[in-house]
Amino acid sequence: MGYVIEMLNIRKEFPGIVANDNITLQVEKGEIHALLGENGAGKSTLMNVLFGLYQPEAGEIRVNGKKVAITNPNIANDLGIGMVHQHFMLVEPFTVTQNIILGKEPKTKTGKIDLKKAKKEIQELSDRYGLKVDPSAKIRDISVGMQQRVEILKTLYRGAEVLIFDEPTAVLTPQEIKELTGIMRSLVHEGKSIILITHKLKEIMEVCDRCTVIRKGRGIGTVDVAKSNPTELASLMVGREISFKTEKKPAEPREVVLNVENLYVKDSRKVDLVKGLDLQVRAGEIVGVAGVDGNGQTELIEAITGLRKSESGTIKIHDKNITNLKPRKVTESGVGHIPQDRHKYGLVLDYSIAENMVLQTYYQKPYSKAKVLNFKEITEKAKTLVAEYDVRTPSVFTKARALSGGNQQKAIIGREIDRSPDLLIAVQPTRGLDVGAIEFIHKRLIEERDKGKAVLLVSFELDEILDVSDKIAVIFDGKIVANVKPEETDEQQLGLLMAGSNAKAGEKNAGE
Amino acid sequence: MQANNRLFSILVPVISVLLGLIAGAIIMLISGHNPIAGYAALWRGAFGDAYTIGETIRRTTPYILSGLAIAFAFRANLFNIGAEGQVIVGWLAAVWVGLAFDAPMYIHLPLALLAAWVAGALWGFIPGLLKAKLGVHEVIVTIMMNYIALYSTNEIIRSILTNNQTTTEHIPASASLASGYLQSITMFSRMHYGILIALFAAVVMWFLIERTTIGYELKAVGFNPHASRYAGMNVSKNIIWSMVIAGGFGGLAGAMEGLGTYGTITVLASFSNIGFDGIAVALLGANNPFGVIISALLFGALKEGAGEMPTGAGVPTELVDIIIALIIFFVASSYIIRWAITRFKKEGK
């Protein structure tokens, strides 16, 4: 005994596919149990079965040893199962307290909502688990990490004993991840159990006790994390050997392709976010821009690609001044852009894969002639790219919306690289992707470098920066504050530089 | 999946119409009328003989074009409530050019049609410009444009086109769409060549939207303006063009009345409703040009057949308006029908 949750031989079918095929997941009381699998492996389906959103075709669920039928989320709630969603479900103008009690408001005798009592209760919960949440703060005023803790409080307030975390670190900064890890530890310390859905091996190694691996809808098995290692977990997940260290030859940098000089850019609130920035990227090298989100990375990239006006300074591609050119002119000057937000910028989700593959080139021959589209050529091109970049889709006529994040990203990368741009800008290219896809994308970036292209990589993940870049430019407060070589630095030093403590090196706790 | 979706998008409007008719039957029953006799009269009134068929097609013609005016803008995610105003200014412009001078038909008629197109397009351009440059919502501007169209047109008829009369003179034959041949085969209904223009316009819309880079851009901007900007498209230009082309269709719808059915323009006490009904036509036709043709025919038939219901079955015409309203209601709530079909399918398995 001792299992709080048991999902035995679960099978869930959707028309045409088996999403879960004979999966068994047993969670012990007081453990952090990882659910590991690639994107689309069936993790979310399994959790939705547990949460009562889907009914399984076969198998049974037991809670504390008793067989239960969870036919809707309310039953899951009553059984003490709570879900911390990846995309927060919070009402922005409401306070923390109002959000937490929403749907379960304590009432006074006269039927008024008893906010005082609720606030007190939430404060207690927050203190008990070290969540440091201010119950009176408005959601829109608090950080993403804090919002996530509100989501955690929401489940605790509803009496959850088992908390499901769906990819909780995808939206967090390294500091916030560290705090979250602490919170998860204190939760299990207080007797809660946690299921952590993730594809990040590092997190599993750090906090989890055991790990159940799913691959392509099948349960592969459960391993003891202490007796395992990342390489084993990765190969279990993907079904083949994975190399973590991206292999690459030393860079052979040549002429300068991108030259940014003394650039000033304002954000939409008319505040200077890029303040006199200088940056160079040469042909045949990957320059990684490391920095905490919000230090001007977005504005820098938008200024280069023509999406945002620069106030002053110059941006040149090979000696051609592209400062404040229209996006199309920038693209035609030889710039490829893998945008940070693939749903907002990278794709028209309601267009088919084929239509998305020509998003930058539809007006050129052979995809159109005299403004008439040539669907044969477009389909042909899309098929080639889909095959070459391993985009897994039922057909090129499938809407981009229907694809998993990894496959959407591969489609964008295929489209951008295929135009063979002299400068390839990749912003957070592997965000939210699994190790297989990450490996693939890193390889492609390095291939472009080896072909003599200039690559500018912007990432908030230090691992990625250290692993892929040939040079690292640290951005802080709108300026490049340091240029370092990956082999001569480490996460520690980068972390300090990113926090702006260059001049005051040695000062402690700069990360706060 | 895709075949499934297509089936869905056909099935949903069909079921909506059926539900609307059933609801109408129930109302007839409650109010003490025989629904079978009522619908028989409706059918006779719309398709009973060559004359009624001709009149039904005559009514359908402007509906196709005003439906296109709404559907086209919808494809770029713009809600063109202004089709009504576009119809009115198109009507005025067509008749004005028709009356202004004499010319051989091959010059006069195209010129009158062009004038209607341009007037409608201008009425679409203004809200498009305001939306693109200042972010003013097109619904508000187009509603206002409808009133401007209505009252300025009435004033122009009274003080410029006539000497304080309510109806202009009849346009000369050189600018008219009227067809002796079509009239003679339909027992002298008012059916005119405009139907060919309307059908051609539907083909034009299909080609523009589905086959050209213009349509590719318009739809992309409608779906996701951010990605469109990223891809180097000019979002403002596309918004303006969508409204201009949509307005052009609306203007042509007005020309159908001005050059075809009536040959004149009369001071309007209130809106013609051709543009407003176009919203329902577009919705029922799923914003697809060929769907618009079919739903325009349905609306034309309902409106035309309604005339027979009071005399043929003693059912008041108001009831037909209620039935049409019910059909629109069921189309608008097509989500419920979709849900029901999905549910039904699941249970059946």
PDB file of C-alpha atoms in Angstrom, chain A residues 7 60 122 134 139 175 189 195 229 257 265 307 312 344 375 426 469 491 500 505:
ATOM      1  CA  MET A   7      -3.722   4.505 -12.698  1.00  0.00           C
ATOM      2  CA  GLU A  60      -8.889   1.630 -13.600  1.00  0.00           C
ATOM      3  CA  ILE A 122      -4.892  32.074   2.333  1.00  0.00           C
ATOM      4  CA  ASP A 134       0.415  38.675  -0.778  1.00  0.00           C
ATOM      5  CA  ILE A 139      -2.807  39.451 -10.327  1.00  0.00           C
ATOM      6  CA  GLN A 175      15.656  32.127 -10.075  1.00  0.00           C
ATOM      7  CA  HIS A 189       7.404  17.594   3.388  1.00  0.00           C
ATOM      8  CA  ILE A 195       2.994  14.580 -10.157  1.00  0.00           C
ATOM      9  CA  ASN A 229      20.938   9.311 -14.886  1.00  0.00           C
ATOM     10  CA  VAL A 257      27.438  40.190 -41.407  1.00  0.00           C
ATOM     11  CA  VAL A 265      15.001  51.486 -29.209  1.00  0.00           C
ATOM     12  CA  LEU A 307       9.066  45.214 -36.645  1.00  0.00           C
ATOM     13  CA  SER A 312      18.927  56.196 -33.332  1.00  0.00           C
ATOM     14  CA  LYS A 344       1.815  35.127 -32.455  1.00  0.00           C
ATOM     15  CA  PHE A 375      -0.664  25.658 -55.339  1.00  0.00           C
ATOM     16  CA  ALA A 426      16.759  32.480 -33.553  1.00  0.00           C
ATOM     17  CA  SER A 469      27.225  29.626 -29.057  1.00  0.00           C
ATOM     18  CA  GLU A 491      26.606  29.535 -15.438  1.00  0.00           C
ATOM     19  CA  GLY A 500      24.395  43.545 -14.059  1.00  0.00           C
ATOM     20  CA  ALA A 505      31.774  41.618  -9.147  1.00  0.00           C
TER      21      ALA A 505
END
